[in-house]
Amino acid sequence: MKFGVLGGGSWGTALAILWAKHGHHVDLWVRNPDHAAKFREAGANTRYLPDYPFPERLNVTDDLEHAVHDNDLLVIAVPLQAYRSFLGHIAPMLRPDHNLILTSKGVELNTSYLPQQIVDDVLGEDWGPRSFTLSGPSFAKEVAMDKPTVVVLAGMVDASLLKLQEELTTPTFRMYNNHDVLGVELCGALKNVIAIASGMVIGLDLGNNSMAGLITRGLTEISRLGAAMGAERETFAGLAGMGDLILTCTGSLSRNLRVGQSIARGNSLEKTLDDLGMVAEGVHTCRSARKLAKDHGVELPISEVVYRILYEGLTPPEGLRLLMTRSLKSELESRRQD
């Protein structure tokens, strides 16, 4: 199968390296022509993954029309907030037999749309059966290193999904299928907000007890919103939910965790993002999560505190106190609704 990976950031590059290493031809589209030329010359993505050389079957290009039209499978690896404009741009280039793999995690600002909803809105609902969401606990660097990784591919469970599951699985990259696209995409988006809070736990040296409590209660509030929106609770206990949440809240490679650490050290959000130099979707998603919670009549205490710290001047210690001194509840009842 010929792949076009559209987006030369760390995640798109890692997936391109993985699949090219395991026998597929991959065109990696890089937006900036100068960067593309530099990557070709160096034989590696010198900006994000400089230590991981490109396999022989990986071709770097800045020709978007070629990367789209000449490949069977298109892996969309641009930042979530750019999805709408990017999909609109490539729409005239798409073939009727293309399939899309959506890899970005987040919620669109203004619309509160998830990735598949953006695809439906821009390209039309006919693309729903041909669009699949890739998610789960997976750091780009470790995928590029070919370390064992287990993920989930969500979409309409039919012959296309099962074929893609088989094609995209490698001896080091095991893939499960899931028909609950809404749940998988919500997990991928909202875990980034909890990961910002986990960075604050680390930055404030609050200890392992605090981290375990945060992850557990974070999963509770994510699944609560998901259930209110019609997702399946089992999804939140799986790879896209619990698996990705644990990884993002505890792994040192997590961008969102590093955002929380920086904020806890007293840095502004602007300085934090400048120092990071990459997209941390949780910064946007906490705003969208707040709106989704209001629209669906549920409380997201951790996400609300993260929002207030990032955008309203609340300090991390003040946010901790707010969470710890909330009215007392039954654990089982609070899983349904605070």
XYZ file of C-alpha atoms in Angstrom:
338
model
C 0.000 0.000 0.000
C 1.253 3.515 -0.847
C 0.935 5.998 2.001
C 0.883 9.773 1.926
C 1.651 11.113 5.403
C 0.572 14.747 5.348
C 2.434 16.668 8.036
C 6.127 16.657 8.878
C 5.929 17.133 12.631
C 7.154 14.557 15.104
C 4.081 12.308 14.928
C 3.712 12.298 11.160
C 7.441 11.646 10.781
C 7.402 8.803 13.300
C 4.529 7.062 11.521
C 6.236 7.530 8.156
C 9.442 5.993 9.519
C 7.530 3.090 11.069
C 5.567 2.092 7.987
C 8.432 2.655 5.544
C 10.660 0.508 7.744
C 8.079 -2.281 7.550
C 7.762 -2.414 3.769
C 5.337 0.298 2.670
C 6.182 3.132 0.282
C 5.609 6.399 2.145
C 5.566 9.980 0.867
C 6.063 12.342 3.821
C 4.705 15.779 2.913
C 6.474 18.700 4.602
C 4.861 22.106 4.182
C 8.019 24.232 4.128
C 10.128 23.571 0.980
C 13.357 24.594 2.747
C 12.688 22.145 5.578
C 11.835 19.410 3.088
C 15.128 19.957 1.252
C 17.060 19.935 4.509
C 15.360 16.708 5.627
C 16.157 15.016 2.316
C 19.780 16.078 2.506
C 20.171 14.943 6.117
C 18.116 11.782 5.685
C 16.207 12.627 8.869
C 13.745 15.139 10.314
C 16.359 17.504 11.723
C 13.746 19.591 13.559
C 11.885 16.957 15.560
C 13.496 13.512 15.260
C 17.107 14.142 14.174
C 18.444 10.873 15.577
C 16.136 8.595 13.566
C 17.201 8.142 9.930
C 14.667 7.751 7.159
C 14.259 4.228 5.748
C 14.877 3.659 2.044
C 11.149 3.573 1.228
C 10.461 7.006 2.759
C 10.367 9.934 0.347
C 10.170 13.529 1.609
C 8.252 15.958 -0.589
C 6.828 19.467 -0.432
C 4.552 18.742 -3.431
C 1.155 18.394 -1.761
C -0.729 17.448 -4.907
C 1.680 14.580 -5.537
C 1.497 13.393 -1.921
C -2.301 13.365 -2.064
C -3.163 12.173 -5.545
C -0.473 9.540 -6.019
C -1.128 7.602 -2.814
C -3.856 5.182 -1.751
C -3.993 6.034 1.952
C -3.717 9.565 3.358
C -2.564 10.003 6.941
C -3.585 13.458 8.182
C -0.922 14.592 10.652
C -1.381 18.375 10.739
C -2.391 20.103 14.019
C -6.072 19.739 14.860
C -6.748 23.467 14.760
C -5.557 23.507 11.128
C -7.766 20.580 10.029
C -10.587 22.659 8.558
C -8.453 24.834 6.296
C -6.168 21.946 5.328
C -9.010 19.604 4.371
C -10.632 22.371 2.367
C -7.346 22.884 0.534
C -6.855 19.229 -0.415
C -10.525 18.517 -1.213
C -10.103 19.058 -4.995
C -7.111 16.681 -4.996
C -8.905 13.743 -3.347
C -9.800 10.603 -5.260
C -13.063 8.679 -4.717
C -11.088 5.638 -3.512
C -8.970 7.439 -0.902
C -9.112 6.494 2.767
C -8.125 8.945 5.513
C -6.354 8.160 8.771
C -6.879 10.980 11.290
C -4.040 11.185 13.810
C -4.453 14.571 15.533
C -6.049 14.847 18.977
C -8.139 17.752 20.154
C -11.362 19.724 19.835
C -11.774 22.526 17.323
C -12.132 25.958 18.874
C -15.386 27.831 18.112
C -17.234 24.730 16.827
C -16.207 22.194 19.518
C -15.936 19.636 16.714
C -13.827 16.503 17.000
C -11.661 15.350 14.050
C -14.269 13.144 12.355
C -16.903 15.866 12.720
C -14.593 18.330 10.977
C -14.125 15.867 8.115
C -17.894 15.436 7.767
C -18.418 19.198 7.852
C -15.732 20.033 5.279
C -15.779 17.048 2.930
C -19.315 15.777 3.482
C -20.798 12.824 5.341
C -19.915 10.486 2.467
C -16.357 10.584 3.835
C -17.416 9.157 7.203
C -17.054 5.504 6.116
C -13.646 6.305 4.600
C -12.186 8.170 7.600
C -10.582 6.378 10.544
C -9.146 7.710 13.779
C -5.792 6.462 15.090
C -5.278 6.906 18.826
C -3.850 5.264 21.927
C -0.718 5.438 24.100
C 2.032 6.292 21.627
C 4.911 8.739 21.911
C 6.355 9.657 18.509
C 9.966 9.083 19.554
C 9.305 5.528 20.718
C 7.354 4.695 17.545
C 10.295 5.985 15.477
C 12.577 3.751 17.585
C 10.353 0.769 16.672
C 9.575 0.076 20.319
C 6.483 -2.089 20.943
C 3.348 0.075 20.804
C -0.341 -0.844 21.008
C -2.976 1.505 19.558
C -6.585 1.588 18.358
C -8.084 2.399 14.954
C -11.658 3.668 15.201
C -14.239 3.773 12.458
C -17.168 1.960 10.955
C -16.370 -1.714 11.494
C -16.485 -3.129 7.985
C -14.134 -4.683 5.471
C -12.230 -1.405 5.018
C -11.432 -1.006 8.703
C -10.392 -4.628 9.068
C -8.163 -4.374 5.999
C -6.508 -1.206 7.287
C -6.046 -2.754 10.723
C -4.171 -5.610 9.086
C -2.153 -3.392 6.729
C -1.088 -0.876 9.391
C -0.141 -3.419 12.037
C 3.549 -4.352 12.207
C 5.473 -6.673 14.538
C 6.100 -3.636 16.784
C 2.869 -1.678 16.201
C -0.208 -3.691 17.185
C -3.590 -2.252 16.298
C -7.057 -2.970 17.695
C -10.283 -1.788 16.070
C -13.133 0.103 17.760
C -16.419 1.344 16.327
C -16.828 4.087 18.986
C -15.226 6.982 17.088
C -16.754 9.604 19.378
C -15.368 7.956 22.513
C -11.914 7.384 21.034
C -11.648 11.000 19.859
C -12.907 12.436 23.155
C -10.339 10.380 25.064
C -7.550 11.563 22.804
C -8.538 15.188 23.286
C -9.408 15.403 26.977
C -6.482 13.367 28.308
C -4.231 16.246 27.254
C -5.995 18.561 29.703
C -5.503 16.106 32.560
C -1.845 15.787 31.504
C -1.358 19.529 32.011
C -2.659 19.054 35.548
C -0.279 16.106 36.011
C 2.625 18.357 35.051
C 1.553 20.723 37.805
C 1.494 17.819 40.264
C 5.098 17.074 39.327
C 6.114 20.723 39.291
C 4.702 21.279 42.768
C 6.248 18.023 44.042
C 2.888 16.771 45.296
C 3.903 13.101 45.225
C 2.698 9.787 43.857
C -0.526 9.745 45.872
C -1.610 12.965 44.176
C -0.733 11.645 40.731
C -2.722 8.433 41.216
C -5.724 10.391 42.445
C -5.502 12.840 39.564
C -5.351 10.136 36.890
C -8.244 8.207 38.421
C -10.498 11.227 38.849
C -9.399 12.551 35.460
C -10.580 9.359 33.788
C -13.856 9.660 35.693
C -14.615 13.117 34.388
C -13.584 12.259 30.821
C -15.873 9.213 30.791
C -18.693 11.234 32.384
C -18.665 13.729 29.536
C -18.316 10.931 27.013
C -21.360 9.118 28.373
C -23.377 12.347 28.264
C -22.427 12.784 24.606
C -23.322 9.210 23.669
C -19.949 7.462 23.731
C -19.489 3.982 25.182
C -17.995 3.736 28.688
C -15.925 0.678 27.760
C -13.866 2.862 25.416
C -12.660 4.975 28.339
C -11.190 1.916 30.068
C -9.292 0.949 26.926
C -6.228 2.039 24.987
C -7.562 5.417 23.853
C -8.814 6.195 27.359
C -6.964 4.790 30.336
C -3.942 3.740 28.264
C -3.290 7.119 26.680
C -4.136 8.974 29.893
C -1.560 7.034 31.922
C 1.123 7.566 29.290
C 0.483 11.282 28.833
C 0.274 11.965 32.566
C 3.438 10.107 33.524
C 5.764 10.044 30.495
C 8.517 12.648 30.339
C 8.036 12.959 26.550
C 4.522 14.390 27.038
C 4.266 17.958 25.734
C 1.194 18.698 27.827
C 2.889 17.429 30.969
C 5.789 19.778 30.275
C 3.334 22.659 29.922
C 1.982 21.934 33.400
C 5.477 21.692 34.867
C 6.436 25.038 33.388
C 3.282 26.750 34.676
C 3.889 25.288 38.152
C 7.358 26.845 38.106
C 5.743 30.249 37.677
C 6.211 30.747 33.935
C 3.520 32.436 31.865
C 1.571 30.466 29.290
C 3.170 32.527 26.509
C 6.708 31.760 27.675
C 5.818 28.124 28.243
C 4.620 27.658 24.668
C 7.555 29.601 23.232
C 9.984 27.374 25.117
C 8.131 24.221 24.070
C 8.293 25.066 20.373
C 5.597 22.525 19.507
C 1.810 22.269 19.670
C 0.351 21.184 23.027
C -3.312 20.553 22.222
C -4.415 20.501 25.865
C -3.956 24.279 25.980
C -6.711 24.658 23.379
C -8.773 21.678 24.475
C -9.378 22.932 28.024
C -11.308 25.818 26.478
C -13.370 23.516 24.270
C -13.931 21.046 27.119
C -15.411 23.825 29.225
C -17.971 24.564 26.519
C -18.791 20.894 25.953
C -19.342 20.419 29.697
C -21.732 23.354 29.796
C -23.595 22.219 26.670
C -24.109 18.714 28.091
C -24.777 19.678 31.705
C -21.823 17.918 33.336
C -19.038 19.098 35.618
C -15.354 18.670 34.765
C -13.649 19.911 37.946
C -10.051 19.212 36.898
C -10.492 20.626 33.409
C -12.181 23.713 34.855
C -9.276 24.342 37.224
C -6.745 23.894 34.398
C -8.688 26.429 32.333
C -8.739 28.944 35.163
C -5.005 28.536 35.765
C -4.120 28.996 32.086
C -6.541 31.795 31.267
C -7.837 33.471 34.426
C -4.779 33.876 36.634
C -5.577 31.181 39.213
C -2.338 29.779 40.663
C -1.667 26.010 40.747
C -1.721 25.919 44.597
C -5.073 27.747 44.558
C -6.381 25.276 41.987
C -5.262 22.363 44.142
C -7.100 23.781 47.132
C -10.286 24.229 45.103
C -10.210 20.582 44.020
C -9.370 19.194 47.451
C -12.021 21.203 49.331
C -14.983 20.604 47.004
C -18.146 19.239 48.594
C -17.788 15.570 49.549
C -19.438 12.942 47.363
C -19.997 9.236 46.888
C -17.394 7.812 44.516
C -19.941 5.689 42.657
C -22.404 8.535 42.287
C -19.719 10.970 41.217
C -18.759 8.656 38.387
C -22.206 9.314 36.959
C -22.519 13.016 37.717
C -20.899 15.417 40.194
